[in-house]
CSV table of C-alpha atoms and ligand atoms in Angstrom, one decimal:
chain,number,residue,atom,x,y,z
A,187,MET,CA,0.1,0.1,-0.5
A,188,THR,CA,1.0,3.5,-0.9
A,189,ALA,CA,2.1,5.8,1.6
A,190,ILE,CA,-0.6,8.6,2.1
A,191,GLU,CA,2.0,12.4,1.8
A,192,THR,CA,0.8,13.8,4.9
A,193,THR,CA,0.7,18.1,6.1
A,194,GLU,CA,1.7,18.8,9.6
A,195,MET,CA,-0.1,21.4,11.0
A,196,SER,CA,-0.3,22.5,14.7
A,197,LEU,CA,-4.3,23.1,15.8
A,198,SER,CA,-4.0,26.6,15.5
A,199,GLU,CA,-2.6,26.6,12.2
A,200,ILE,CA,-5.9,24.2,11.8
A,201,GLU,CA,-8.0,26.8,13.2
A,202,SER,CA,-7.3,29.6,11.7
A,203,LEU,CA,-7.2,27.9,8.3
A,204,ALA,CA,-11.1,27.0,8.8
A,205,LEU,CA,-11.4,30.6,10.4
A,206,SER,CA,-10.3,31.9,6.9
A,207,VAL,CA,-11.8,30.1,4.4
A,208,PHE,CA,-15.0,30.3,6.5
A,209,THR,CA,-14.7,34.1,6.0
A,210,LYS,CA,-13.7,34.4,2.7
A,211,HIS,CA,-16.9,32.2,1.2
A,212,GLY,CA,-19.2,34.6,2.9
A,213,CYS,CA,-19.5,33.3,6.2
A,214,SER,CA,-20.1,35.9,9.5
A,215,ALA,CA,-17.5,35.9,11.9
A,216,ASP,CA,-19.8,34.6,14.9
A,217,ASN,CA,-20.2,31.9,11.7
A,218,ALA,CA,-16.8,31.1,10.8
A,219,ALA,CA,-15.6,30.9,14.3
A,220,ALA,CA,-18.2,27.7,15.6
A,221,LEU,CA,-17.4,26.2,12.3
A,222,ALA,CA,-13.8,26.7,13.0
A,223,ARG,CA,-14.0,25.2,16.5
A,224,THR,CA,-16.4,22.4,15.2
A,225,VAL,CA,-13.7,21.8,12.6
A,226,VAL,CA,-10.5,21.7,15.4
A,227,ARG,CA,-12.2,19.8,17.7
A,228,ALA,CA,-12.6,17.2,15.7
A,229,GLU,CA,-9.0,16.8,14.4
A,230,ARG,CA,-7.2,17.7,17.4
A,231,ASP,CA,-9.7,14.6,19.2
A,232,GLY,CA,-8.8,12.5,15.8
A,233,SER,CA,-12.3,12.5,14.3
A,234,LEU,CA,-11.0,12.4,10.9
A,235,SER,CA,-13.6,12.2,8.8
A,236,HIS,CA,-15.3,15.5,10.0
A,237,GLY,CA,-13.3,18.1,10.6
A,238,LEU,CA,-11.1,19.4,7.7
A,239,PHE,CA,-12.2,16.6,5.7
A,240,ARG,CA,-16.0,18.4,5.3
A,241,VAL,CA,-14.9,21.6,4.7
A,242,PRO,CA,-14.7,21.3,0.4
A,243,GLY,CA,-19.0,20.5,1.5
A,244,TYR,CA,-19.1,23.5,3.9
A,245,ILE,CA,-17.5,25.9,1.5
A,246,ALA,CA,-19.8,24.2,-1.8
A,247,SER,CA,-23.2,24.4,-0.1
A,248,LEU,CA,-22.2,28.7,0.9
A,249,ASN,CA,-21.1,29.2,-2.8
A,250,SER,CA,-24.2,26.7,-4.6
A,251,GLY,CA,-26.3,28.9,-1.5
A,252,LYS,CA,-28.3,26.2,-0.2
A,253,VAL,CA,-26.8,27.5,3.6
A,254,LYS,CA,-26.5,30.7,4.7
A,255,GLY,CA,-23.6,31.9,6.5
A,256,ASP,CA,-24.3,34.9,7.9
A,257,ALA,CA,-27.3,33.3,9.8
A,258,THR,CA,-28.6,33.9,12.5
A,259,PRO,CA,-30.3,31.6,14.4
A,260,LYS,CA,-33.3,32.6,17.0
A,261,ILE,CA,-33.9,30.5,20.3
A,262,GLU,CA,-37.7,30.3,21.5
A,263,GLN,CA,-38.7,28.5,24.9
A,264,SER,CA,-41.9,26.7,24.4
A,265,LEU,CA,-42.2,25.6,27.2
A,266,ALA,CA,-39.9,25.0,31.0
A,267,SER,CA,-38.4,22.4,28.9
A,268,VAL,CA,-38.8,22.9,24.8
A,269,ILE,CA,-36.7,25.1,23.5
A,270,THR,CA,-36.9,24.8,19.7
A,271,VAL,CA,-33.6,27.0,17.8
A,272,ASP,CA,-34.3,28.2,14.2
A,273,GLY,CA,-31.1,27.6,12.8
A,274,ASP,CA,-32.0,30.2,10.1
A,275,HIS,CA,-30.4,27.8,7.3
A,276,GLY,CA,-27.2,28.4,8.4
A,277,TYR,CA,-24.5,25.6,9.3
A,278,ALA,CA,-25.9,24.0,13.4
A,279,PRO,CA,-22.5,24.6,15.1
A,280,LEU,CA,-23.8,28.1,15.8
A,281,ALA,CA,-26.9,26.7,16.3
A,282,LEU,CA,-26.0,24.4,19.1
A,283,GLU,CA,-24.0,27.3,20.6
A,284,THR,CA,-27.0,29.6,21.2
A,285,GLY,CA,-29.2,26.7,22.3
A,286,LEU,CA,-27.0,24.3,24.7
A,287,PRO,CA,-26.2,26.7,27.5
A,288,VAL,CA,-30.2,27.3,27.4
A,289,LEU,CA,-30.6,24.0,27.4
A,290,ALA,CA,-28.5,22.9,30.0
A,291,LYS,CA,-30.4,25.4,32.5
A,292,ALA,CA,-33.7,24.1,31.7
A,293,ALA,CA,-32.7,20.8,32.6
A,294,SER,CA,-30.8,21.7,36.0
A,295,GLU,CA,-34.1,23.4,36.8
A,296,THR,CA,-36.9,21.1,35.7
A,297,GLY,CA,-34.6,17.6,35.6
A,298,ILE,CA,-35.4,17.0,31.5
A,299,ALA,CA,-35.9,19.0,28.9
A,300,VAL,CA,-35.7,18.7,24.7
A,301,MET,CA,-33.7,21.1,22.7
A,302,ARG,CA,-35.2,21.2,18.5
A,303,ILE,CA,-33.3,22.5,15.6
A,304,ILE,CA,-34.9,23.3,12.8
A,305,ASN,CA,-34.1,25.0,9.3
A,306,SER,CA,-30.4,23.9,9.9
A,307,PHE,CA,-27.2,21.6,8.3
A,308,HIS,CA,-25.1,19.3,10.9
A,309,PHE,CA,-22.2,18.3,8.9
A,310,ALA,CA,-20.3,17.8,11.8
A,311,ALA,CA,-20.0,14.7,14.7
A,312,MET,CA,-22.2,14.8,17.7
A,313,TRP,CA,-20.3,14.6,20.8
A,314,PRO,CA,-19.3,18.0,21.0
A,315,GLU,CA,-23.3,18.4,21.9
A,316,THR,CA,-23.4,15.4,24.5
A,317,GLU,CA,-20.6,15.8,26.1
A,318,TYR,CA,-21.0,19.6,27.0
A,319,LEU,CA,-24.0,18.2,28.6
A,320,ALA,CA,-22.4,15.5,30.7
A,321,GLU,CA,-19.6,18.7,31.7
A,322,GLN,CA,-22.8,20.1,32.9
A,323,GLY,CA,-23.5,17.7,35.3
A,324,LEU,CA,-26.5,16.2,32.5
A,325,ALA,CA,-26.7,12.7,30.6
A,326,GLY,CA,-27.3,14.1,26.8
A,327,LEU,CA,-28.7,12.5,24.3
A,328,ALA,CA,-28.1,13.8,20.0
A,329,CYS,CA,-29.2,12.5,16.6
A,330,THR,CA,-29.5,13.7,13.2
A,331,ALA,CA,-31.0,12.4,10.1
A,332,PHE,CA,-29.3,13.1,6.7
A,333,LYS,CA,-30.1,11.9,3.5
A,334,PRO,CA,-31.1,8.7,2.4
A,335,SER,CA,-27.6,6.6,2.3
A,336,VAL,CA,-28.7,3.5,4.1
A,337,ALA,CA,-30.8,0.5,3.3
A,338,PRO,CA,-33.1,-0.6,6.0
A,339,ALA,CA,-33.0,-4.2,6.6
A,340,GLY,CA,-33.9,-6.2,4.3
A,341,ALA,CA,-33.9,-3.5,1.9
A,342,THR,CA,-31.3,-2.6,-1.1
A,343,GLN,CA,-32.5,0.8,-1.6
A,344,ALA,CA,-30.8,3.7,0.1
A,345,PHE,CA,-33.8,5.2,3.0
A,346,PHE,CA,-32.8,6.3,6.3
A,347,GLY,CA,-30.2,8.6,6.8
A,348,THR,CA,-26.6,7.8,8.4
A,349,ASN,CA,-28.2,9.0,10.9
A,350,PRO,CA,-25.7,9.3,14.5
A,351,LEU,CA,-26.8,9.4,17.9
A,352,SER,CA,-24.6,10.0,21.0
A,353,PHE,CA,-25.2,9.6,23.9
A,354,ALA,CA,-22.8,10.9,27.5
A,355,TRP,CA,-22.9,10.5,30.9
A,356,PRO,CA,-21.7,13.2,33.3
A,357,ARG,CA,-18.6,11.8,36.0
A,358,PRO,CA,-18.3,15.3,38.1
A,359,GLY,CA,-14.4,15.5,38.5
A,360,HIS,CA,-14.1,12.9,35.7
A,361,THR,CA,-14.4,13.0,32.0
A,362,PRO,CA,-17.5,12.0,31.1
A,363,ILE,CA,-18.3,8.5,29.4
A,364,VAL,CA,-19.2,9.5,25.3
A,365,PHE,CA,-20.5,7.6,22.4
A,366,ASP,CA,-21.5,8.8,19.4
A,367,MET,CA,-21.4,6.9,16.0
A,368,ALA,CA,-23.2,6.7,12.7
A,369,THR,CA,-26.1,4.3,12.7
A,370,SER,CA,-24.6,2.9,9.4
A,371,THR,CA,-21.7,0.4,9.9
A,372,LEU,CA,-19.2,3.0,8.9
A,373,ALA,CA,-20.1,6.7,8.7
A,374,LYS,CA,-20.1,7.8,4.9
A,375,GLY,CA,-17.7,10.0,5.2
A,376,ASP,CA,-15.3,7.3,7.0
A,377,VAL,CA,-16.2,4.9,3.6
A,378,GLN,CA,-15.2,8.5,0.8
A,379,ILE,CA,-11.9,8.7,3.3
A,380,ALA,CA,-11.8,5.2,3.0
A,381,ALA,CA,-12.1,5.7,-0.9
A,382,ARG,CA,-10.0,8.5,-1.6
A,383,ASP,CA,-6.6,6.3,0.3
A,384,GLY,CA,-7.7,2.8,-1.7
A,385,HIS,CA,-8.6,1.6,1.5
A,386,ALA,CA,-10.8,-1.4,1.6
A,387,VAL,CA,-14.1,-1.6,4.2
A,388,PRO,CA,-14.8,-4.2,6.7
A,389,PRO,CA,-18.1,-6.5,5.6
A,390,GLY,CA,-21.0,-5.5,6.2
A,391,THR,CA,-20.4,-1.9,4.9
A,392,GLY,CA,-23.1,-1.8,2.0
A,393,LEU,CA,-24.1,-2.9,-1.2
A,394,GLY,CA,-22.6,-2.1,-4.5
A,395,PRO,CA,-24.7,-1.1,-7.5
A,396,ASP,CA,-25.6,-4.1,-8.2
A,397,GLY,CA,-27.0,-4.6,-4.6
A,398,GLN,CA,-24.1,-7.6,-3.8
A,399,PRO,CA,-22.1,-6.5,-0.8
A,400,SER,CA,-18.5,-5.1,-1.7
A,401,ASP,CA,-15.5,-4.6,0.5
A,402,ASP,CA,-15.1,-1.9,-2.0
A,403,PRO,CA,-15.5,1.6,-0.7
A,404,ALA,CA,-16.1,3.2,-4.4
A,405,GLU,CA,-18.3,0.8,-5.2
A,406,ILE,CA,-20.5,0.9,-2.0
A,407,LEU,CA,-20.5,5.1,-2.5
A,408,LYS,CA,-22.6,3.9,-5.8
A,409,GLY,CA,-24.5,1.4,-4.4
A,410,VAL,CA,-25.8,1.7,-0.5
A,411,LEU,CA,-24.9,1.4,3.2
A,412,LEU,CA,-25.5,-1.1,5.5
A,413,PRO,CA,-27.0,-0.6,8.9
A,414,PHE,CA,-24.9,-2.0,11.7
A,415,GLY,CA,-26.1,-4.9,13.5
A,416,GLY,CA,-28.6,-5.8,10.4
A,417,TYR,CA,-32.5,-5.3,11.6
A,418,LYS,CA,-31.4,-4.1,15.3
A,419,GLY,CA,-29.1,-1.1,13.9
A,420,SER,CA,-32.0,-0.1,11.6
A,421,ALA,CA,-34.1,0.3,14.6
A,422,ILE,CA,-32.7,3.0,16.3
A,423,ALA,CA,-32.2,4.2,12.6
A,424,LEU,CA,-35.0,4.5,12.4
A,425,MET,CA,-35.8,5.8,15.9
A,426,VAL,CA,-34.0,9.0,15.0
A,427,GLU,CA,-35.5,9.4,12.0
A,428,PHE,CA,-38.4,9.9,14.4
A,429,LEU,CA,-36.6,11.8,16.8
A,430,ALA,CA,-34.8,13.9,14.5
A,431,ALA,CA,-37.6,14.5,11.8
A,432,GLY,CA,-40.7,13.3,13.4
A,433,MET,CA,-40.0,14.8,16.5
A,434,THR,CA,-38.8,18.4,15.4
A,435,GLY,CA,-41.1,19.1,12.7
A,436,ASP,CA,-37.7,18.8,10.2
A,437,ASN,CA,-36.7,17.1,7.6
A,438,PHE,CA,-37.2,12.7,7.5
A,439,SER,CA,-33.9,11.9,5.1
A,440,TYR,CA,-36.2,10.6,2.5
A,441,GLU,CA,-37.8,14.4,2.6
A,442,ALA,CA,-34.1,16.2,2.9
A,443,GLY,CA,-33.3,13.7,-0.4
A,444,GLN,CA,-35.4,15.4,-2.1
A,445,GLN,CA,-34.9,18.6,-1.4
A,446,ASP,CA,-31.2,18.6,-1.3
A,447,ASN,CA,-29.6,20.3,-4.6
A,448,ASN,CA,-26.9,17.7,-4.0
A,449,ASP,CA,-23.7,20.4,-4.1
A,450,GLY,CA,-21.6,17.9,-1.7
A,451,GLY,CA,-22.6,19.5,1.3
A,452,PRO,CA,-25.2,18.7,4.0
A,453,ALA,CA,-28.9,18.6,3.5
A,454,LYS,CA,-31.7,20.4,5.6
A,455,GLY,CA,-32.6,18.8,8.8
A,456,GLY,CA,-33.6,18.6,11.8
A,457,GLU,CA,-31.2,17.9,15.2
A,458,PHE,CA,-33.0,16.2,18.2
A,459,VAL,CA,-31.0,17.0,22.0
A,460,LEU,CA,-32.2,15.5,25.2
A,461,ALA,CA,-31.0,16.7,28.5
A,462,MET,CA,-31.0,14.9,31.6
A,463,SER,CA,-30.3,15.7,35.5
A,464,PRO,CA,-29.2,12.2,38.0
A,465,LYS,CA,-28.9,14.6,40.1
A,466,LEU,CA,-32.9,15.4,40.0
A,467,ILE,CA,-33.8,12.9,38.8
A,468,ALA,CA,-32.5,9.7,40.2
A,469,GLY,CA,-31.9,11.7,43.6
A,470,ASP,CA,-29.1,11.4,46.2
A,471,GLY,CA,-26.6,9.0,45.9
A,472,TRP,CA,-26.6,8.8,42.1
A,473,GLN,CA,-22.7,9.8,41.3
A,474,GLU,CA,-21.6,7.6,43.9
A,475,HIS,CA,-24.2,4.4,42.3
A,476,ASN,CA,-22.4,5.3,38.6
A,477,GLU,CA,-18.9,5.8,39.5
A,478,ALA,CA,-19.6,1.8,41.3
A,479,PHE,CA,-21.0,0.8,38.2
A,480,ILE,CA,-18.0,2.5,35.5
A,481,GLN,CA,-15.5,1.2,37.8
A,482,THR,CA,-17.3,-2.0,37.8
A,483,LEU,CA,-17.0,-1.7,33.8
A,484,SER,CA,-13.4,-0.7,33.7
A,485,GLU,CA,-11.6,-3.8,36.0
A,486,LEU,CA,-13.1,-6.1,32.7
A,487,ASP,CA,-10.4,-7.5,30.5
A,488,GLY,CA,-10.3,-5.6,27.6
A,489,ILE,CA,-12.3,-3.1,27.5
A,490,ARG,CA,-11.6,0.7,26.9
A,491,LEU,CA,-15.2,3.0,27.9
A,492,PRO,CA,-16.4,5.2,24.7
A,493,GLY,CA,-14.8,7.9,23.7
A,494,GLN,CA,-11.8,7.4,25.5
A,495,ARG,CA,-9.5,7.2,22.2
A,496,ARG,CA,-10.4,10.7,21.4
A,497,HIS,CA,-9.6,12.1,25.2
A,498,LYS,CA,-6.3,10.6,25.1
A,499,ASN,CA,-6.2,11.9,21.9
A,500,ARG,CA,-7.3,15.6,23.2
A,501,LEU,CA,-4.0,15.3,25.3
A,502,ASP,CA,-1.7,15.5,22.2
A,503,MET,CA,-1.6,19.2,22.2
A,504,GLY,CA,1.5,18.4,18.9
A,505,PRO,CA,0.2,19.1,15.4
A,506,ARG,CA,-1.7,16.8,13.4
A,507,HIS,CA,-0.6,15.3,9.9
A,508,ILE,CA,-3.5,16.2,7.4
A,509,ASN,CA,-3.9,14.1,4.2
A,510,ALA,CA,-1.6,17.1,1.7
A,511,ALA,CA,-3.8,16.9,-0.9
A,512,LEU,CA,-6.7,18.1,1.2
A,513,VAL,CA,-4.9,20.8,3.2
A,514,GLU,CA,-3.6,22.0,-0.9
A,515,LYS,CA,-7.4,21.3,-1.6
A,516,ILE,CA,-8.3,23.7,0.9
A,517,ARG,CA,-5.9,26.3,0.1
A,518,GLY,CA,-6.5,26.9,-3.0
A,519,LEU,CA,-10.6,27.7,-2.1
A,520,LEU,CA,-8.8,30.7,-0.3
B,317,NDP,P1,-17.2,5.1,15.4
B,317,NDP,O1,-17.8,3.6,15.2
B,317,NDP,O2,-15.4,4.6,15.6
B,317,NDP,O3,-16.4,4.7,16.7
B,317,NDP,C1,-18.4,5.0,17.0
B,317,NDP,C2,-18.3,4.6,19.3
B,317,NDP,O4,-17.9,3.1,19.8
B,317,NDP,C3,-17.1,6.3,19.4
B,317,NDP,O5,-17.9,7.0,20.6
B,317,NDP,C4,-15.8,5.6,19.9
B,317,NDP,O6,-15.4,5.8,21.0
B,317,NDP,C5,-16.8,4.2,20.3
B,317,NDP,N1,-15.8,2.8,20.4
B,317,NDP,C6,-15.0,2.7,19.5
B,317,NDP,N2,-14.4,1.8,19.4
B,317,NDP,C7,-14.5,0.6,20.7
B,317,NDP,C8,-14.4,-0.3,21.9
B,317,NDP,N3,-13.5,-1.1,20.8
B,317,NDP,N4,-14.4,-0.4,22.8
B,317,NDP,C9,-15.6,1.1,22.7
B,317,NDP,N5,-16.0,1.7,22.3
B,317,NDP,C10,-15.1,1.7,21.4
B,317,NDP,O7,-18.3,6.4,14.5
B,317,NDP,P2,-18.7,6.4,13.3
B,317,NDP,O8,-17.6,5.9,12.6
B,317,NDP,O9,-19.9,5.4,13.3
B,317,NDP,O10,-19.3,7.8,13.3
B,317,NDP,C11,-18.2,8.6,13.1
B,317,NDP,C12,-18.6,10.0,13.0
B,317,NDP,O11,-19.3,10.4,12.0
B,317,NDP,C13,-19.5,10.4,14.6
B,317,NDP,O12,-18.7,11.8,15.0
B,317,NDP,C14,-21.0,11.0,14.0
B,317,NDP,O13,-21.3,12.1,14.9
B,317,NDP,C15,-20.5,11.8,12.4
B,317,NDP,N6,-21.8,11.4,11.7
B,317,NDP,C16,-22.4,12.2,11.6
B,317,NDP,C17,-23.5,12.5,10.4
B,317,NDP,C18,-24.3,13.9,10.1
B,317,NDP,O14,-25.6,13.5,9.9
B,317,NDP,N7,-23.6,15.0,11.1
B,317,NDP,C19,-23.6,11.5,9.5
B,317,NDP,C20,-23.0,10.5,10.3
B,317,NDP,C21,-22.3,10.2,11.0
B,317,NDP,P3,-14.2,6.7,20.5
B,317,NDP,O15,-14.8,8.1,19.8
B,317,NDP,O16,-13.3,6.6,21.6
B,317,NDP,O17,-13.5,5.7,19.5
């Protein structure tokens, strides 16, 4: 296998490259800064399919006019525990930064609160939103739909999005436990990266255009992804459709697919974010009870907790090695 050429960049160089390119393509200062923070956090933690890799897609949707770079999210709290953020047809990071503190406050007061983000475009990892809630002492759950990319169990035709789901559990004094996963066997970004870098993908990732299982990512991108774990993952993807679209009132994946201009960027959709306070719901002793559980789990042979890989990567403040062709492509957008 030929080595992939990389360019060494510090985290601040990554953030300033992202900031410059978003600003150049029409983002207002607050949108550009929120997007650049999203990109640098992904590169810092090793969420490679959702960092700089996504920048050309973000720019394509700004340039096609599908996404507003100067969007101003508007927040409304219609009930004590229901918060709506209208993303004003901008990217999700600024809508999330607008709504999350309000959601955390509501859940900390009422025990449970939900935020729906509508009229927004999500193209990123979802752990930042649930991890933020866990850092406020709350359990967080977030999900969004996409556009048809995954065949429901039994079908060979794309209908569900890759429908990521993230959950975080608070551990005051410790790093929270966070998982964040596509409900497809592999995230589409990882299949695109495998196609770019010439790697095969694991069995069960998808079907080629002939409807037959394939380990060739280029063929799967012409065909369809599969849900993880057969009908069980398919049921979770179905739940994400109901929460992210049915419950927010924004697009189901199939509706997003009908509307989207296929410019290479994300499709318009909703995001569902739930925050729950174990302190108010479980009451006294919740932390000791849960820490004992986590301790016992951690002692099992072969265990690593979800989020541990990212949190370890985060401790490394050194330069990152970014695909050189990608860096050139992004610099070419300046
Ligand atoms: P992975 O399969 O890489 O990881 C899923 C989760 O499992 C992570 O939380 C990971 O923790 C954890 N994990 C991995 N290996 C182990 C292990 N051996 N033991 C315990 N836990 C483990 O993620 P995906 O490829 O499914 O998704 C990648 C990203 O793509 C996600 O961030 C998702 O939000 C994003 N995405 C975004 C979409 C959008 O529309 N915005 C669409 C689809 C996906 P760790 O991080 O520590 O490795």
